[in-house]
Coordinates of C-alpha atoms and ligand atoms in Angstrom, one line a residue:
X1 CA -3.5 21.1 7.2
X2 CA -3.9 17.5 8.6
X3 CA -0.5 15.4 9.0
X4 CA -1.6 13.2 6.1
X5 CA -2.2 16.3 3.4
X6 CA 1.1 17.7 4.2
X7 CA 3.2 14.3 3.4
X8 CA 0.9 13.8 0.7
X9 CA 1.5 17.3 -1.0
X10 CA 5.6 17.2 -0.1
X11 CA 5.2 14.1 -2.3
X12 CA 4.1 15.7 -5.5
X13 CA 7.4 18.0 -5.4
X14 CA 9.2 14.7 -6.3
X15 CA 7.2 14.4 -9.9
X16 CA 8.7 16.0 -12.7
X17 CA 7.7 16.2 -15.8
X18 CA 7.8 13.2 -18.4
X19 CA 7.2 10.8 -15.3
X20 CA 4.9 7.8 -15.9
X21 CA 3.4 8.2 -11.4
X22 CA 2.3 4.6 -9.8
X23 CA -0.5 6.2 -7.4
X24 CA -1.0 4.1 -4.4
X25 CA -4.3 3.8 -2.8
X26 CA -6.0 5.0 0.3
X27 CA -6.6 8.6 2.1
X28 CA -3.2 9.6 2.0
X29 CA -2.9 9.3 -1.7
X30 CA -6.2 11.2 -2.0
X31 CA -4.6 14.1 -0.2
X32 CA -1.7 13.2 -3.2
X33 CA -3.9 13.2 -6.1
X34 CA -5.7 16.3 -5.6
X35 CA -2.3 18.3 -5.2
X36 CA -0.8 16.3 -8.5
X37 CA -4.3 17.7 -10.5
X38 CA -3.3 21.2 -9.0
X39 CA 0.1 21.0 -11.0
X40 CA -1.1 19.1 -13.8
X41 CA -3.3 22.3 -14.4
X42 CA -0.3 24.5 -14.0
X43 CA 1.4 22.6 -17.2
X44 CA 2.9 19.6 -15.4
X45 CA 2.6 16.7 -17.9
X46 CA 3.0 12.8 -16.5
X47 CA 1.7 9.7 -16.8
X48 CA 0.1 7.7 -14.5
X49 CA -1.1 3.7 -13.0
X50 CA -3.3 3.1 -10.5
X51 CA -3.1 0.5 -7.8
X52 CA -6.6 0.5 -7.4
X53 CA -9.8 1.3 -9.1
X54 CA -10.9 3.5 -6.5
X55 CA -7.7 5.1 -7.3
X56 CA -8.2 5.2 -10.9
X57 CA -12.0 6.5 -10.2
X58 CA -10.5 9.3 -8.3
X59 CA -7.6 10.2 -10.5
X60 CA -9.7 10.1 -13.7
X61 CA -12.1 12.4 -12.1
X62 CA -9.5 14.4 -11.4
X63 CA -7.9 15.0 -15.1
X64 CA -4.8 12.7 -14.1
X65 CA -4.2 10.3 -17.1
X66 CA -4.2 7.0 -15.8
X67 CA -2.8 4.5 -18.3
X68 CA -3.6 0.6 -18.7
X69 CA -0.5 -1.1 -16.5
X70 CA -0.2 -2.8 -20.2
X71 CA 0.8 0.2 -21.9
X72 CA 3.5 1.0 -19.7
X73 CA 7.1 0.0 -20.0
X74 CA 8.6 1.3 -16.9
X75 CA 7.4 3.4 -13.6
X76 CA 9.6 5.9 -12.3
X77 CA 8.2 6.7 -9.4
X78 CA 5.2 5.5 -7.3
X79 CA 3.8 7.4 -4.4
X80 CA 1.6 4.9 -1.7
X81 CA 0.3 5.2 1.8
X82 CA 1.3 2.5 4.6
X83 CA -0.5 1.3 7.6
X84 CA 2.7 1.1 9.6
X85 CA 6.8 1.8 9.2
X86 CA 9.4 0.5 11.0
X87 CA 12.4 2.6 11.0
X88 CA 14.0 0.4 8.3
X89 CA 11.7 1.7 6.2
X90 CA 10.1 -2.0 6.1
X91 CA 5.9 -1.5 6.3
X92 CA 2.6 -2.8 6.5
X93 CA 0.2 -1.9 3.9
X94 CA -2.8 -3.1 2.7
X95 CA -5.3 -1.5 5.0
X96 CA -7.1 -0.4 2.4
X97 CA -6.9 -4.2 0.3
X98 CA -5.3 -3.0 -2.3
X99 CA -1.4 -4.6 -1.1
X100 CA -2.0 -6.7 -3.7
X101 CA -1.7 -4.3 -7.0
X102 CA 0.2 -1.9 -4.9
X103 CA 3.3 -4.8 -4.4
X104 CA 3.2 -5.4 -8.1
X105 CA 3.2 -1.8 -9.3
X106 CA 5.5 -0.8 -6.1
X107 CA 8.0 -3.5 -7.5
X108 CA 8.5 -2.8 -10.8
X109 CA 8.9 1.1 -9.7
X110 CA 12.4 2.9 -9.8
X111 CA 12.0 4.9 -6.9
X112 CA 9.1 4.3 -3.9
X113 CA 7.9 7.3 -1.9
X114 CA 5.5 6.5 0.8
X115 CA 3.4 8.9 2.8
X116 CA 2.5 8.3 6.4
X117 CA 1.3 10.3 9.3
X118 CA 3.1 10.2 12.2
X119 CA 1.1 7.8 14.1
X120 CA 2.2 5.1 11.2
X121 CA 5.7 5.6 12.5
X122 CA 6.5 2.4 14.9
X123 CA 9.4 0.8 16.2
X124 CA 8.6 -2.9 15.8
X125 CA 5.8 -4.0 12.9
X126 CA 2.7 -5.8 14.1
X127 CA 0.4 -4.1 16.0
X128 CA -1.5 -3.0 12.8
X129 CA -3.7 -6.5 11.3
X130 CA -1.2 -8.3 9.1
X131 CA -3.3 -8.3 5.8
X132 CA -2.9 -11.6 3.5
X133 CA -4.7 -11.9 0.3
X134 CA -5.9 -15.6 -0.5
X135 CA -7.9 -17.1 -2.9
X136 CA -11.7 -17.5 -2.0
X137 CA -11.0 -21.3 -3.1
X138 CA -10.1 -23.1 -0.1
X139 CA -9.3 -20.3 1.7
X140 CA -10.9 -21.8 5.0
X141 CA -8.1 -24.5 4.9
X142 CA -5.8 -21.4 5.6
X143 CA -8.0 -19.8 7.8
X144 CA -7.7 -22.9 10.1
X145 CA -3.9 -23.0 9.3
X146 CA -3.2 -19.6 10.7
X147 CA -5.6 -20.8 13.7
X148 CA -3.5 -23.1 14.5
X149 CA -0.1 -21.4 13.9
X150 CA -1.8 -19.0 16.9
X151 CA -1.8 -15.8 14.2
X152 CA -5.6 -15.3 15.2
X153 CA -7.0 -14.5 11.7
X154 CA -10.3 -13.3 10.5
X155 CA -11.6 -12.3 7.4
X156 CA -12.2 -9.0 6.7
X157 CA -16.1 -8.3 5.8
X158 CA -17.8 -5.8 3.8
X159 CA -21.5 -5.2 4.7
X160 CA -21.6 -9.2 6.7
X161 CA -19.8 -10.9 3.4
X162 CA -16.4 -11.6 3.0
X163 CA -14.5 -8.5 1.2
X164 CA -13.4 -9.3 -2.2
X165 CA -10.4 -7.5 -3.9
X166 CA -9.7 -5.6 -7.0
X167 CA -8.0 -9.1 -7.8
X168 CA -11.3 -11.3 -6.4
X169 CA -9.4 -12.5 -3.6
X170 CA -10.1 -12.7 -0.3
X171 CA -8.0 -11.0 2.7
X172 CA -7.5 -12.9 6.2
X173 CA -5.9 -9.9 8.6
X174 CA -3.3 -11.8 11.2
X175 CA -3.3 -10.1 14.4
X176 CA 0.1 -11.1 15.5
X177 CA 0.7 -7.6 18.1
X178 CA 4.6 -7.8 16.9
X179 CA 6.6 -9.0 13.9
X180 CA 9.8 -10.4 15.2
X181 CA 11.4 -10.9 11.3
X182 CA 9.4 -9.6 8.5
X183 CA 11.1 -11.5 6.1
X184 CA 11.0 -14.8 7.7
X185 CA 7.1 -14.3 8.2
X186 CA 6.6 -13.4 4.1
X187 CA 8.5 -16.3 3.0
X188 CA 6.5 -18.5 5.2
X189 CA 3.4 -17.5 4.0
X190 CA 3.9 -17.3 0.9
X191 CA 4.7 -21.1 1.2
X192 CA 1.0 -21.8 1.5
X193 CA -0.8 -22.3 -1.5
X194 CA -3.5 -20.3 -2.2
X195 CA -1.8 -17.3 -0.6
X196 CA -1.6 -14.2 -3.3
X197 CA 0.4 -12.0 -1.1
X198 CA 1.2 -10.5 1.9
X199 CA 1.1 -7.0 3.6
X200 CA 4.5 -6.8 4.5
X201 CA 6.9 -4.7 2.4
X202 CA 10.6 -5.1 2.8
X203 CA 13.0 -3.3 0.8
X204 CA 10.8 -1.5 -1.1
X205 CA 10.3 2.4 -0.1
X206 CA 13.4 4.2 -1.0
X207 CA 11.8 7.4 1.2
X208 CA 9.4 7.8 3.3
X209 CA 7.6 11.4 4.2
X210 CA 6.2 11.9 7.5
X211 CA 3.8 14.5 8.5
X212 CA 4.4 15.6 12.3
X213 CA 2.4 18.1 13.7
X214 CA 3.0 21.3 11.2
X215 CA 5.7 19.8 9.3
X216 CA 7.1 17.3 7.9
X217 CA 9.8 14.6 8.1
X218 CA 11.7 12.7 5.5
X219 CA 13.5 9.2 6.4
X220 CA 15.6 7.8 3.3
X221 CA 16.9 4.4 2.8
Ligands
5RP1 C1 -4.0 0.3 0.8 C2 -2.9 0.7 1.7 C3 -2.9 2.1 2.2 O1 -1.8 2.8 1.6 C4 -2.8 2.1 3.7 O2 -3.9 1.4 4.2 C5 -2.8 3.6 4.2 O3 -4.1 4.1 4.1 P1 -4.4 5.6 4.6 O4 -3.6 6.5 3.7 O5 -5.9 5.7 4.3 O6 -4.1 5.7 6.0 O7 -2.0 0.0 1.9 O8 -4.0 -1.0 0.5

């Protein structure tokens, strides 16, 4: 079993039954997903919103019930992937574009787990693309912004076009090689209009479960 599959299937041992499950987005969560149907078979009964419709493709297929984020009054617990952790547990995410959905769903959760291979474990944030989801309106304006701020953005492509989001957003990817304060950097950002939101996550995961070679690792806040 890869490093990925066996953080993702520790994971499921934190749903119990009764739970309404944020599922996070990406490969990770895949691994995640197939072990939740597993125990959903066996007689586990949850709830569930996705972060993504990929996710919700996925999970559906799989017999997960995946509920309209409308229909749900609280999340107990969401389960999400990250591009890199630092060993505050503060991350990058948004590799796969969904940071967007994932923040808001990841917010309003009770508890976060993420789950990471071991290469995602890093001292200092930054080397990993800095994803920031912008509005297609304008969004050269901020492209030239971040230009000039030195943050060397580009816009991430799908098949020669400009990717577009769940949310019909763009994302410019800042390759900054090291993020000195997190929170400082977020805030600034997020000053600029026309920017959705930002791939960094402060604060958020309360654990984080680590694959390392044949086992696995668990880091609490
Ligand atoms: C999606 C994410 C993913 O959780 C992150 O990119 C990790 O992906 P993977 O599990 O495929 O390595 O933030 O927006």
């Amino acid at each position: 079993m890869n490093e990925k599959q066996l953080a993702a299937e520790k994971s499921v041992e934190f749903i119990k039954d009764g739970m309404i499950v944020g599922l996070g987005t990406g490969s990770t969560v895949n691994f995640m997903l197939k072990k939740l149907s597993e125990q959903i078979k066996k007689g586990l009964k949850i709830k569930a919103v996705a972060t993504s419709q990929l996710t919700y493709q996925l999970a559906s297929a799989l017999g997960i019930e995946v509920m309209d984020t409308e229909l749900v009054n609280r999340i107990d617990l969401t389960i999400d992937g990250a591009d890199e952790v630092d060993p505050n547990l503060n991350g990058i995410k948004g590799g796969g574009a969904a940071l967007l959905y994932e923040k808001i769903i990841a917010g309003n959760s009770t508890t976060n787990i993420w789950i990471v291979d071991s290469s995602k474990l890093v001292n200092k944030l930054g080397k990993f693309p800095l994803p920031v989801e912008v509005v297609p309106y304008g969004s050269n304006f901020l492209f030239s912004k971040f230009e000039k701020m030195k943050f060397n953005p580009s816009f991430r492509k799908f098949e020669g076009k400009n990717f577009i989001t769940d949310g019909g957003h763009f994302i410019i990817d800042l390759n900054l090689k090291i993020i000195n304060d997190s929170v400082g950097l977020e805030k600034e950002l997020k000053k600029y209009a026309g920017v959705v939101e930002v791939g960094l996550f402060t604060g958020i995961a309360d654990i984080v479960i680590a694959g390392k070679g044949d086992k696995v690792e668990i880091f609490k806040k």
